[in-house]
């Protein structure tokens, strides 16, 4: 039987006294060397992750960094087009900053409101979302072939972005109420599947297949986390695939996107123009990029540079390092949210956290796959990074809910309470 050798670390040389055989006292300075250390760097990392507030800070820090990167990239990617259209290079980023100023208080409120109150709002929010989607399908504004915008006076909103959040919260509320009855397929299916399919159908009527795909991912994720049988997914895959192909085939532009995305250069001046220039941007970025503001593709050759294709500009200006940083930040949010879902005893928190992860990570994967020409161009923004208030506000509220879930975990709540007591005692002592 062998024993593991403890890991060792450097220690300072401290003189010690040693009595010799003749009785004399001798001063010895030990050699500079190694001493045992109780844990390795993996153990230190595990210890850091096990701290009560780690999950809370991971979500907060990753979201803040993504939002900051997003503002910088919106400024860079939109400056040329904004100056051409308005004479002010900052007009687009100022609008985005306005949405951030509105969204951050909303996220803060979402993080502090007890989730019991959130659950009381699920049915009204779901009903309002359906009404907005219905109004969009009937009276929506047609932009780039998609009728997914609704004009409300001087403002235009995209109700499908709001519906993503409401669908997650609504489904989580229903499944939390049925938590003890989810062993039966009927309880899993009704009313979540019909309700979400109704919302997806209204989005499809507006020809927004990208958003419909994200909603389908949310539905599949929610069914998986509550334990739906595998045969249910297999039975649903075929009709969904056939319906998606049929809808795509009825639109010539969308059909061209589907058939040309693998090799956009075969129709370079047509449907392949945007994905080809997106690949040019990514390829020219190299390892560290051309530098912030140095993108060449944003000078009119890359359509939707500050919205759907902002990841291409990010890759061109920040290189492989910047793109991996953004992906790593999304994965950090996913890791922290899944920790919340795994550790909580509240079924609503578990299902809502998982649904938000599926929504954000699924949308991120679709957007990046689209930019890398791994998926057709379907018009999906990159959460927290792309320009657009209709996408940014629900995303910030969803992240606010995750932060609230993390800070209400028992250990995190105790740590925050102790911090408040220390601060109050410090203020009292100074007085």
Tab-separated table of C-alpha atoms in Angstrom:
chain	number	residue	atom	x	y	z
A	1	UNK	CA	0.000	0.000	0.000
A	2	UNK	CA	1.393	3.358	-1.027
A	3	UNK	CA	0.611	6.782	0.348
A	4	UNK	CA	0.298	9.939	-1.674
A	5	UNK	CA	3.048	12.476	-1.280
A	6	UNK	CA	1.636	15.822	-0.152
A	7	UNK	CA	2.139	18.759	-2.466
A	8	UNK	CA	4.862	21.128	-1.288
A	9	UNK	CA	5.368	24.861	-1.447
A	10	UNK	CA	8.224	27.285	-0.710
A	11	UNK	CA	8.722	28.444	2.901
A	12	UNK	CA	10.953	31.176	4.383
A	13	UNK	CA	14.210	30.302	6.185
A	14	UNK	CA	13.658	30.709	9.937
A	15	UNK	CA	16.677	30.148	12.277
A	16	UNK	CA	16.192	27.430	14.903
A	17	UNK	CA	18.186	26.279	17.980
A	18	UNK	CA	19.508	22.694	18.138
A	19	UNK	CA	21.429	21.070	20.974
A	20	UNK	CA	24.437	19.006	19.882
A	21	UNK	CA	25.641	15.719	21.386
A	22	UNK	CA	28.195	17.567	23.570
A	23	UNK	CA	25.486	19.711	25.095
A	24	UNK	CA	26.308	22.892	23.156
A	25	UNK	CA	23.587	24.937	21.535
A	26	UNK	CA	23.859	25.506	17.805
A	27	UNK	CA	21.921	27.958	15.645
A	28	UNK	CA	20.763	26.426	12.361
A	29	UNK	CA	19.216	28.110	9.394
A	30	UNK	CA	17.250	25.579	7.361
A	31	UNK	CA	17.725	25.258	3.634
A	32	UNK	CA	15.337	27.116	1.440
A	33	UNK	CA	13.102	24.317	0.287
A	34	UNK	CA	9.608	22.995	0.068
A	35	UNK	CA	7.028	22.416	2.755
A	36	UNK	CA	3.794	20.508	2.558
A	37	UNK	CA	0.694	22.351	1.443
A	38	UNK	CA	-2.732	21.033	2.390
A	39	UNK	CA	-4.269	21.261	-1.070
A	40	UNK	CA	-3.399	21.576	-4.754
A	41	UNK	CA	-4.557	24.317	-7.091
A	42	UNK	CA	-7.513	22.117	-8.031
A	43	UNK	CA	-8.445	21.936	-4.382
A	44	UNK	CA	-8.083	25.702	-4.061
A	45	UNK	CA	-10.348	26.183	-7.071
A	46	UNK	CA	-12.880	23.775	-5.622
A	47	UNK	CA	-12.721	25.628	-2.319
A	48	UNK	CA	-13.310	28.954	-4.081
A	49	UNK	CA	-16.272	27.531	-5.992
A	50	UNK	CA	-17.763	26.180	-2.784
A	51	UNK	CA	-17.887	29.587	-1.139
A	52	UNK	CA	-21.456	30.775	-0.455
A	53	UNK	CA	-21.379	33.811	-2.765
A	54	UNK	CA	-19.376	32.362	-5.658
A	55	UNK	CA	-22.435	31.634	-7.814
A	56	UNK	CA	-23.816	35.091	-7.133
A	57	UNK	CA	-20.585	36.795	-8.188
A	58	UNK	CA	-20.104	34.566	-11.240
A	59	UNK	CA	-23.489	35.559	-12.686
A	60	UNK	CA	-23.071	39.208	-11.770
A	61	UNK	CA	-19.504	39.498	-13.050
A	62	UNK	CA	-19.996	37.581	-16.311
A	63	UNK	CA	-23.164	39.523	-17.164
A	64	UNK	CA	-21.478	42.856	-16.406
A	65	UNK	CA	-18.493	41.994	-18.618
A	66	UNK	CA	-20.725	40.866	-21.486
A	67	UNK	CA	-22.772	44.047	-21.224
A	68	UNK	CA	-19.619	46.170	-21.261
A	69	UNK	CA	-18.196	44.306	-24.248
A	70	UNK	CA	-21.546	44.690	-25.969
A	71	UNK	CA	-21.599	48.472	-25.563
A	72	UNK	CA	-18.037	48.759	-26.875
A	73	UNK	CA	-18.782	46.572	-29.877
A	74	UNK	CA	-22.085	48.306	-30.663
A	75	UNK	CA	-20.210	51.614	-30.694
A	76	UNK	CA	-17.541	50.226	-32.990
A	77	UNK	CA	-19.807	48.258	-35.331
A	78	UNK	CA	-22.457	50.982	-35.719
A	79	UNK	CA	-20.310	54.105	-35.902
A	80	UNK	CA	-19.874	54.111	-39.694
A	81	UNK	CA	-23.513	53.440	-40.531
A	82	UNK	CA	-24.744	55.833	-37.844
A	83	UNK	CA	-22.612	58.647	-39.217
A	84	UNK	CA	-23.798	57.925	-42.756
A	85	UNK	CA	-27.473	57.902	-41.744
A	86	UNK	CA	-27.639	60.577	-39.034
A	87	UNK	CA	-24.349	62.483	-39.110
A	88	UNK	CA	-23.638	61.319	-35.547
A	89	UNK	CA	-21.395	58.292	-35.026
A	90	UNK	CA	-22.748	57.821	-31.506
A	91	UNK	CA	-26.489	57.839	-32.246
A	92	UNK	CA	-26.904	54.044	-32.157
A	93	UNK	CA	-24.771	53.390	-29.086
A	94	UNK	CA	-26.537	56.206	-27.234
A	95	UNK	CA	-29.856	54.475	-27.853
A	96	UNK	CA	-28.345	51.215	-26.629
A	97	UNK	CA	-26.990	52.986	-23.548
A	98	UNK	CA	-30.490	54.324	-22.886
A	99	UNK	CA	-31.835	50.771	-22.913
A	100	UNK	CA	-29.064	49.742	-20.523
A	101	UNK	CA	-29.993	52.574	-18.157
A	102	UNK	CA	-33.604	51.380	-18.256
A	103	UNK	CA	-32.721	47.697	-18.031
A	104	UNK	CA	-30.332	47.756	-15.086
A	105	UNK	CA	-32.951	49.045	-12.581
A	106	UNK	CA	-35.383	46.471	-13.983
A	107	UNK	CA	-32.789	43.735	-13.400
A	108	UNK	CA	-32.159	45.029	-9.879
A	109	UNK	CA	-35.878	44.935	-9.077
A	110	UNK	CA	-36.119	41.410	-10.521
A	111	UNK	CA	-33.243	40.293	-8.289
A	112	UNK	CA	-34.942	41.651	-5.154
A	113	UNK	CA	-38.582	40.711	-5.751
A	114	UNK	CA	-39.494	37.422	-3.997
A	115	UNK	CA	-40.129	34.724	-6.565
A	116	UNK	CA	-43.567	34.151	-5.036
A	117	UNK	CA	-44.523	37.520	-6.485
A	118	UNK	CA	-42.968	36.571	-9.807
A	119	UNK	CA	-45.100	33.436	-9.876
A	120	UNK	CA	-48.242	35.463	-9.318
A	121	UNK	CA	-47.491	37.433	-12.474
A	122	UNK	CA	-46.879	34.433	-14.729
A	123	UNK	CA	-50.384	33.999	-16.133
A	124	UNK	CA	-50.998	37.745	-16.737
A	125	UNK	CA	-47.559	38.046	-18.386
A	126	UNK	CA	-48.171	34.982	-20.547
A	127	UNK	CA	-51.592	36.279	-21.623
A	128	UNK	CA	-50.182	39.712	-22.502
A	129	UNK	CA	-47.387	38.078	-24.504
A	130	UNK	CA	-49.884	36.056	-26.529
A	131	UNK	CA	-51.948	39.185	-27.223
A	132	UNK	CA	-48.831	41.056	-28.358
A	133	UNK	CA	-47.792	38.162	-30.592
A	134	UNK	CA	-51.287	38.030	-32.072
A	135	UNK	CA	-51.238	41.781	-32.707
A	136	UNK	CA	-47.817	41.433	-34.334
A	137	UNK	CA	-49.025	38.661	-36.624
A	138	UNK	CA	-51.987	40.822	-37.652
A	139	UNK	CA	-50.643	44.387	-37.577
A	140	UNK	CA	-46.872	43.911	-37.379
A	141	UNK	CA	-44.279	45.880	-39.291
A	142	UNK	CA	-42.501	43.951	-42.048
A	143	UNK	CA	-38.697	44.298	-41.775
A	144	UNK	CA	-36.255	42.184	-43.809
A	145	UNK	CA	-39.026	39.761	-44.729
A	146	UNK	CA	-40.075	39.142	-41.090
A	147	UNK	CA	-43.208	40.554	-39.509
A	148	UNK	CA	-41.885	40.480	-35.951
A	149	UNK	CA	-42.065	44.162	-34.973
A	150	UNK	CA	-45.079	45.936	-33.481
A	151	UNK	CA	-45.432	49.712	-33.663
A	152	UNK	CA	-46.642	51.305	-30.415
A	153	UNK	CA	-46.764	55.016	-31.181
A	154	UNK	CA	-43.218	56.327	-31.640
A	155	UNK	CA	-41.702	53.028	-30.456
A	156	UNK	CA	-41.337	49.659	-32.124
A	157	UNK	CA	-41.016	46.557	-29.975
A	158	UNK	CA	-40.360	42.906	-30.750
A	159	UNK	CA	-42.926	40.976	-28.661
A	160	UNK	CA	-41.308	37.632	-29.414
A	161	UNK	CA	-38.258	38.651	-27.349
A	162	UNK	CA	-40.492	39.410	-24.373
A	163	UNK	CA	-42.346	36.139	-24.941
A	164	UNK	CA	-39.148	34.111	-24.443
A	165	UNK	CA	-38.923	35.252	-20.821
A	166	UNK	CA	-42.626	34.884	-20.107
A	167	UNK	CA	-42.690	31.366	-21.590
A	168	UNK	CA	-39.834	30.270	-19.328
A	169	UNK	CA	-41.402	31.705	-16.175
A	170	UNK	CA	-44.896	30.447	-17.053
A	171	UNK	CA	-43.713	26.902	-17.757
A	172	UNK	CA	-41.544	26.874	-14.600
A	173	UNK	CA	-44.530	27.984	-12.509
A	174	UNK	CA	-46.774	25.245	-13.884
A	175	UNK	CA	-44.172	22.521	-13.508
A	176	UNK	CA	-43.409	23.664	-9.967
A	177	UNK	CA	-47.097	23.288	-9.079
A	178	UNK	CA	-47.083	19.809	-10.623
A	179	UNK	CA	-43.713	18.759	-9.237
A	180	UNK	CA	-45.091	15.658	-7.493
A	181	UNK	CA	-47.168	14.599	-10.525
A	182	UNK	CA	-44.580	14.861	-13.284
A	183	UNK	CA	-44.234	11.104	-13.566
A	184	UNK	CA	-47.220	11.041	-15.951
A	185	UNK	CA	-46.878	12.204	-19.548
A	186	UNK	CA	-50.246	13.960	-19.456
A	187	UNK	CA	-49.142	16.188	-16.579
A	188	UNK	CA	-45.942	17.047	-18.459
A	189	UNK	CA	-47.730	17.915	-21.685
A	190	UNK	CA	-50.756	19.922	-20.518
A	191	UNK	CA	-50.969	22.907	-20.566
A	192	UNK	CA	-47.307	23.770	-21.209
A	193	UNK	CA	-46.870	22.161	-24.628
A	194	UNK	CA	-50.107	23.514	-26.192
A	195	UNK	CA	-49.481	26.984	-24.749
A	196	UNK	CA	-45.912	27.185	-25.991
A	197	UNK	CA	-46.836	25.752	-29.396
A	198	UNK	CA	-49.502	28.460	-29.688
A	199	UNK	CA	-46.884	31.142	-29.046
A	200	UNK	CA	-44.468	29.507	-31.500
A	201	UNK	CA	-47.205	29.315	-34.122
A	202	UNK	CA	-47.904	33.048	-33.802
A	203	UNK	CA	-44.199	33.742	-34.272
A	204	UNK	CA	-44.074	31.501	-37.332
A	205	UNK	CA	-47.025	33.399	-38.839
A	206	UNK	CA	-44.786	36.459	-38.711
A	207	UNK	CA	-42.124	34.432	-40.620
A	208	UNK	CA	-39.580	34.745	-37.797
A	209	UNK	CA	-38.173	31.222	-37.947
A	210	UNK	CA	-35.095	32.142	-35.907
A	211	UNK	CA	-37.090	33.170	-32.848
A	212	UNK	CA	-39.372	30.164	-33.333
A	213	UNK	CA	-36.284	27.935	-33.255
A	214	UNK	CA	-35.163	29.476	-29.946
A	215	UNK	CA	-38.643	28.952	-28.485
A	216	UNK	CA	-38.584	25.336	-29.618
A	217	UNK	CA	-35.261	24.943	-27.823
A	218	UNK	CA	-36.830	26.395	-24.663
A	219	UNK	CA	-39.740	23.966	-24.931
A	220	UNK	CA	-37.419	20.998	-25.484
A	221	UNK	CA	-35.221	22.071	-22.561
A	222	UNK	CA	-38.158	22.410	-20.199
A	223	UNK	CA	-39.512	19.003	-21.224
A	224	UNK	CA	-36.094	17.421	-20.714
A	225	UNK	CA	-35.546	18.888	-17.246
A	226	UNK	CA	-38.933	17.670	-15.979
A	227	UNK	CA	-38.173	14.153	-17.200
A	228	UNK	CA	-40.187	13.780	-20.411
A	229	UNK	CA	-39.617	10.367	-22.030
A	230	UNK	CA	-37.174	10.157	-24.919
A	231	UNK	CA	-39.838	8.770	-27.251
A	232	UNK	CA	-41.674	12.075	-26.950
A	233	UNK	CA	-38.676	13.929	-28.418
A	234	UNK	CA	-38.278	11.365	-31.180
A	235	UNK	CA	-41.949	11.603	-32.152
A	236	UNK	CA	-41.844	15.396	-32.174
A	237	UNK	CA	-38.640	15.717	-34.209
A	238	UNK	CA	-40.012	14.512	-37.544
A	239	UNK	CA	-43.112	16.759	-37.838
A	240	UNK	CA	-41.170	19.789	-36.596
A	241	UNK	CA	-38.403	19.237	-39.154
A	242	UNK	CA	-40.915	18.729	-41.966
A	243	UNK	CA	-42.845	21.865	-40.962
A	244	UNK	CA	-39.659	23.956	-40.784
A	245	UNK	CA	-38.532	22.805	-44.224
A	246	UNK	CA	-41.983	23.423	-45.672
A	247	UNK	CA	-42.073	26.955	-44.274
A	248	UNK	CA	-38.586	27.659	-45.569
A	249	UNK	CA	-39.408	26.294	-49.018
A	250	UNK	CA	-42.365	28.675	-49.398
A	251	UNK	CA	-40.066	31.709	-49.232
A	252	UNK	CA	-37.490	32.108	-52.016
A	253	UNK	CA	-35.077	34.238	-49.971
A	254	UNK	CA	-35.167	31.884	-47.014
A	255	UNK	CA	-34.736	28.873	-49.281
A	256	UNK	CA	-31.617	30.455	-50.775
A	257	UNK	CA	-30.223	30.973	-47.300
A	258	UNK	CA	-30.807	27.327	-46.431
A	259	UNK	CA	-29.218	25.998	-49.597
A	260	UNK	CA	-26.233	28.374	-49.684
A	261	UNK	CA	-25.123	28.657	-46.062
A	262	UNK	CA	-22.660	25.761	-46.339
A	263	UNK	CA	-20.811	27.521	-49.161
A	264	UNK	CA	-21.854	31.197	-49.211
A	265	UNK	CA	-19.281	31.979	-51.900
A	266	UNK	CA	-21.262	30.123	-54.547
A	267	UNK	CA	-23.749	33.023	-54.526
A	268	UNK	CA	-21.379	35.678	-53.281
A	269	UNK	CA	-23.282	38.690	-54.664
A	270	UNK	CA	-26.668	37.313	-53.630
A	271	UNK	CA	-27.726	35.364	-50.559
A	272	UNK	CA	-24.090	34.578	-49.721
A	273	UNK	CA	-23.029	38.218	-49.368
A	274	UNK	CA	-23.646	38.553	-45.616
A	275	UNK	CA	-22.272	35.160	-44.454
A	276	UNK	CA	-19.257	35.487	-46.756
A	277	UNK	CA	-18.292	38.879	-45.370
A	278	UNK	CA	-18.899	37.567	-41.873
A	279	UNK	CA	-16.333	34.855	-42.570
A	280	UNK	CA	-13.954	37.474	-43.974
A	281	UNK	CA	-14.261	39.420	-40.711
A	282	UNK	CA	-13.660	36.376	-38.495
A	283	UNK	CA	-10.737	35.163	-40.621
A	284	UNK	CA	-8.957	38.529	-40.680
A	285	UNK	CA	-9.064	38.842	-36.891
A	286	UNK	CA	-6.306	36.347	-36.252
A	287	UNK	CA	-5.311	35.601	-32.678
A	288	UNK	CA	-5.549	39.049	-31.082
A	289	UNK	CA	-7.593	40.951	-33.669
A	290	UNK	CA	-7.095	44.169	-35.572
A	291	UNK	CA	-7.887	46.324	-32.534
A	292	UNK	CA	-11.061	47.997	-31.306
A	293	UNK	CA	-12.493	50.221	-34.024
A	294	UNK	CA	-10.231	48.786	-36.752
A	295	UNK	CA	-12.803	46.555	-38.451
A	296	UNK	CA	-12.928	46.897	-42.228
A	297	UNK	CA	-16.091	44.885	-42.836
A	298	UNK	CA	-18.256	47.348	-40.899
A	299	UNK	CA	-17.625	49.979	-43.603
A	300	UNK	CA	-20.739	48.985	-45.512
A	301	UNK	CA	-19.851	45.493	-46.743
A	302	UNK	CA	-21.270	43.564	-43.748
A	303	UNK	CA	-25.054	44.008	-43.325
A	304	UNK	CA	-26.457	44.147	-39.770
A	305	UNK	CA	-22.958	44.563	-38.354
A	306	UNK	CA	-24.183	45.892	-34.975
A	307	UNK	CA	-27.103	43.467	-34.560
A	308	UNK	CA	-27.139	39.901	-35.897
A	309	UNK	CA	-23.510	39.910	-37.102
A	310	UNK	CA	-21.844	41.756	-34.242
A	311	UNK	CA	-19.907	38.586	-33.365
A	312	UNK	CA	-18.153	38.841	-36.747
A	313	UNK	CA	-17.004	42.403	-35.983
A	314	UNK	CA	-15.971	41.269	-32.505
A	315	UNK	CA	-13.857	38.491	-34.021
A	316	UNK	CA	-12.261	40.884	-36.476
A	317	UNK	CA	-11.363	43.474	-33.844
A	318	UNK	CA	-10.615	41.271	-30.820
A	319	UNK	CA	-9.512	38.090	-32.570
A	320	UNK	CA	-9.757	34.528	-31.336
A	321	UNK	CA	-9.003	35.664	-27.783
A	322	UNK	CA	-11.985	38.016	-27.761
A	323	UNK	CA	-14.394	35.470	-29.217
A	324	UNK	CA	-13.310	32.794	-26.727
A	325	UNK	CA	-13.692	35.319	-23.909
A	326	UNK	CA	-17.296	36.035	-24.914
A	327	UNK	CA	-18.116	32.338	-25.239
A	328	UNK	CA	-16.424	31.689	-21.888
A	329	UNK	CA	-18.524	34.367	-20.202
A	330	UNK	CA	-21.734	32.799	-21.533
A	331	UNK	CA	-20.583	29.397	-20.301
A	332	UNK	CA	-19.781	30.939	-16.911
A	333	UNK	CA	-23.365	32.182	-16.620
A	334	UNK	CA	-24.610	28.736	-17.637
A	335	UNK	CA	-22.365	27.007	-15.087
A	336	UNK	CA	-23.490	29.298	-12.270
A	337	UNK	CA	-27.175	29.027	-13.187
A	338	UNK	CA	-26.982	25.231	-13.320
A	339	UNK	CA	-25.361	25.265	-9.876
A	340	UNK	CA	-28.363	27.212	-8.633
A	341	UNK	CA	-30.734	24.728	-10.283
A	342	UNK	CA	-28.856	21.761	-8.806
A	343	UNK	CA	-28.537	23.083	-5.255
A	344	UNK	CA	-31.974	24.623	-4.743
A	345	UNK	CA	-34.849	22.842	-3.059
A	346	UNK	CA	-37.449	25.080	-4.723
A	347	UNK	CA	-38.777	23.465	-7.923
A	348	UNK	CA	-39.724	26.844	-9.452
A	349	UNK	CA	-36.162	28.115	-9.057
A	350	UNK	CA	-34.823	24.878	-10.546
A	351	UNK	CA	-37.032	24.958	-13.639
A	352	UNK	CA	-36.764	28.708	-14.202
A	353	UNK	CA	-32.956	28.671	-13.915
A	354	UNK	CA	-32.652	25.806	-16.365
A	355	UNK	CA	-35.077	27.439	-18.802
A	356	UNK	CA	-33.127	30.703	-18.771
A	357	UNK	CA	-29.891	28.804	-19.438
A	358	UNK	CA	-31.428	26.976	-22.408
A	359	UNK	CA	-32.752	30.252	-23.794
A	360	UNK	CA	-29.521	32.279	-23.512
A	361	UNK	CA	-27.050	29.541	-24.427
A	362	UNK	CA	-29.260	28.236	-27.226
A	363	UNK	CA	-29.591	31.701	-28.727
A	364	UNK	CA	-25.857	32.293	-28.359
A	365	UNK	CA	-25.068	29.028	-30.156
A	366	UNK	CA	-27.491	29.796	-32.987
A	367	UNK	CA	-26.085	33.303	-33.474
A	368	UNK	CA	-22.450	32.176	-33.473
A	369	UNK	CA	-23.252	29.203	-35.697
A	370	UNK	CA	-24.923	31.595	-38.119
A	371	UNK	CA	-21.879	33.909	-38.183
A	372	UNK	CA	-19.529	30.956	-38.721
A	373	UNK	CA	-21.718	29.702	-41.604
A	374	UNK	CA	-22.552	26.535	-39.671
A	375	UNK	CA	-26.244	27.504	-39.688
A	376	UNK	CA	-28.393	29.491	-42.127
A	377	UNK	CA	-28.801	33.235	-41.635
A	378	UNK	CA	-31.980	33.433	-39.560
A	379	UNK	CA	-31.664	36.807	-37.845
A	380	UNK	CA	-30.955	36.030	-34.180
A	381	UNK	CA	-29.174	38.629	-31.970
A	382	UNK	CA	-26.365	37.738	-29.588
A	383	UNK	CA	-27.744	38.220	-26.038
A	384	UNK	CA	-26.307	41.210	-24.117
A	385	UNK	CA	-23.953	42.029	-26.998
A	386	UNK	CA	-26.081	42.843	-30.048
A	387	UNK	CA	-27.920	46.140	-30.389
A	388	UNK	CA	-31.610	46.174	-29.536
A	389	UNK	CA	-33.698	47.114	-26.536
A	390	UNK	CA	-36.389	44.489	-27.174
A	391	UNK	CA	-33.766	41.784	-26.719
A	392	UNK	CA	-31.700	43.492	-24.021
A	393	UNK	CA	-34.465	44.271	-21.513
A	394	UNK	CA	-35.880	40.713	-21.154
A	395	UNK	CA	-32.346	39.333	-21.002
A	396	UNK	CA	-31.375	41.686	-18.184
A	397	UNK	CA	-34.567	40.852	-16.278
A	398	UNK	CA	-33.836	37.127	-16.710
A	399	UNK	CA	-30.302	37.607	-15.387
A	400	UNK	CA	-31.719	39.660	-12.517
A	401	UNK	CA	-33.917	36.696	-11.623
A	402	UNK	CA	-30.872	34.404	-11.680
A	403	UNK	CA	-28.974	36.785	-9.403
A	404	UNK	CA	-31.969	36.816	-7.042
A	405	UNK	CA	-32.128	33.018	-7.023
A	406	UNK	CA	-28.386	32.827	-6.247
A	407	UNK	CA	-28.473	35.367	-3.419
A	408	UNK	CA	-31.437	33.655	-1.748
A	409	UNK	CA	-29.673	30.331	-1.390
A	410	UNK	CA	-29.437	29.671	2.380
A	411	UNK	CA	-25.637	29.859	2.603
A	412	UNK	CA	-25.479	32.951	0.376
A	413	UNK	CA	-28.262	34.648	2.326
A	414	UNK	CA	-26.396	34.031	5.606
A	415	UNK	CA	-23.149	35.389	4.132
A	416	UNK	CA	-24.885	38.540	2.882
A	417	UNK	CA	-26.603	39.005	6.264
A	418	UNK	CA	-23.262	38.711	8.086
A	419	UNK	CA	-21.737	41.255	5.711
A	420	UNK	CA	-24.553	43.705	6.398
A	421	UNK	CA	-24.125	43.238	10.143
A	422	UNK	CA	-20.385	43.890	9.888
A	423	UNK	CA	-20.983	47.027	7.870
A	424	UNK	CA	-23.612	48.315	10.302
A	425	UNK	CA	-21.371	47.591	13.286
A	426	UNK	CA	-18.487	49.372	11.535
A	427	UNK	CA	-20.637	52.437	10.918
A	428	UNK	CA	-21.808	52.407	14.530
A	429	UNK	CA	-18.210	52.170	15.783
A	430	UNK	CA	-17.127	55.143	13.654
A	431	UNK	CA	-19.978	57.192	15.092
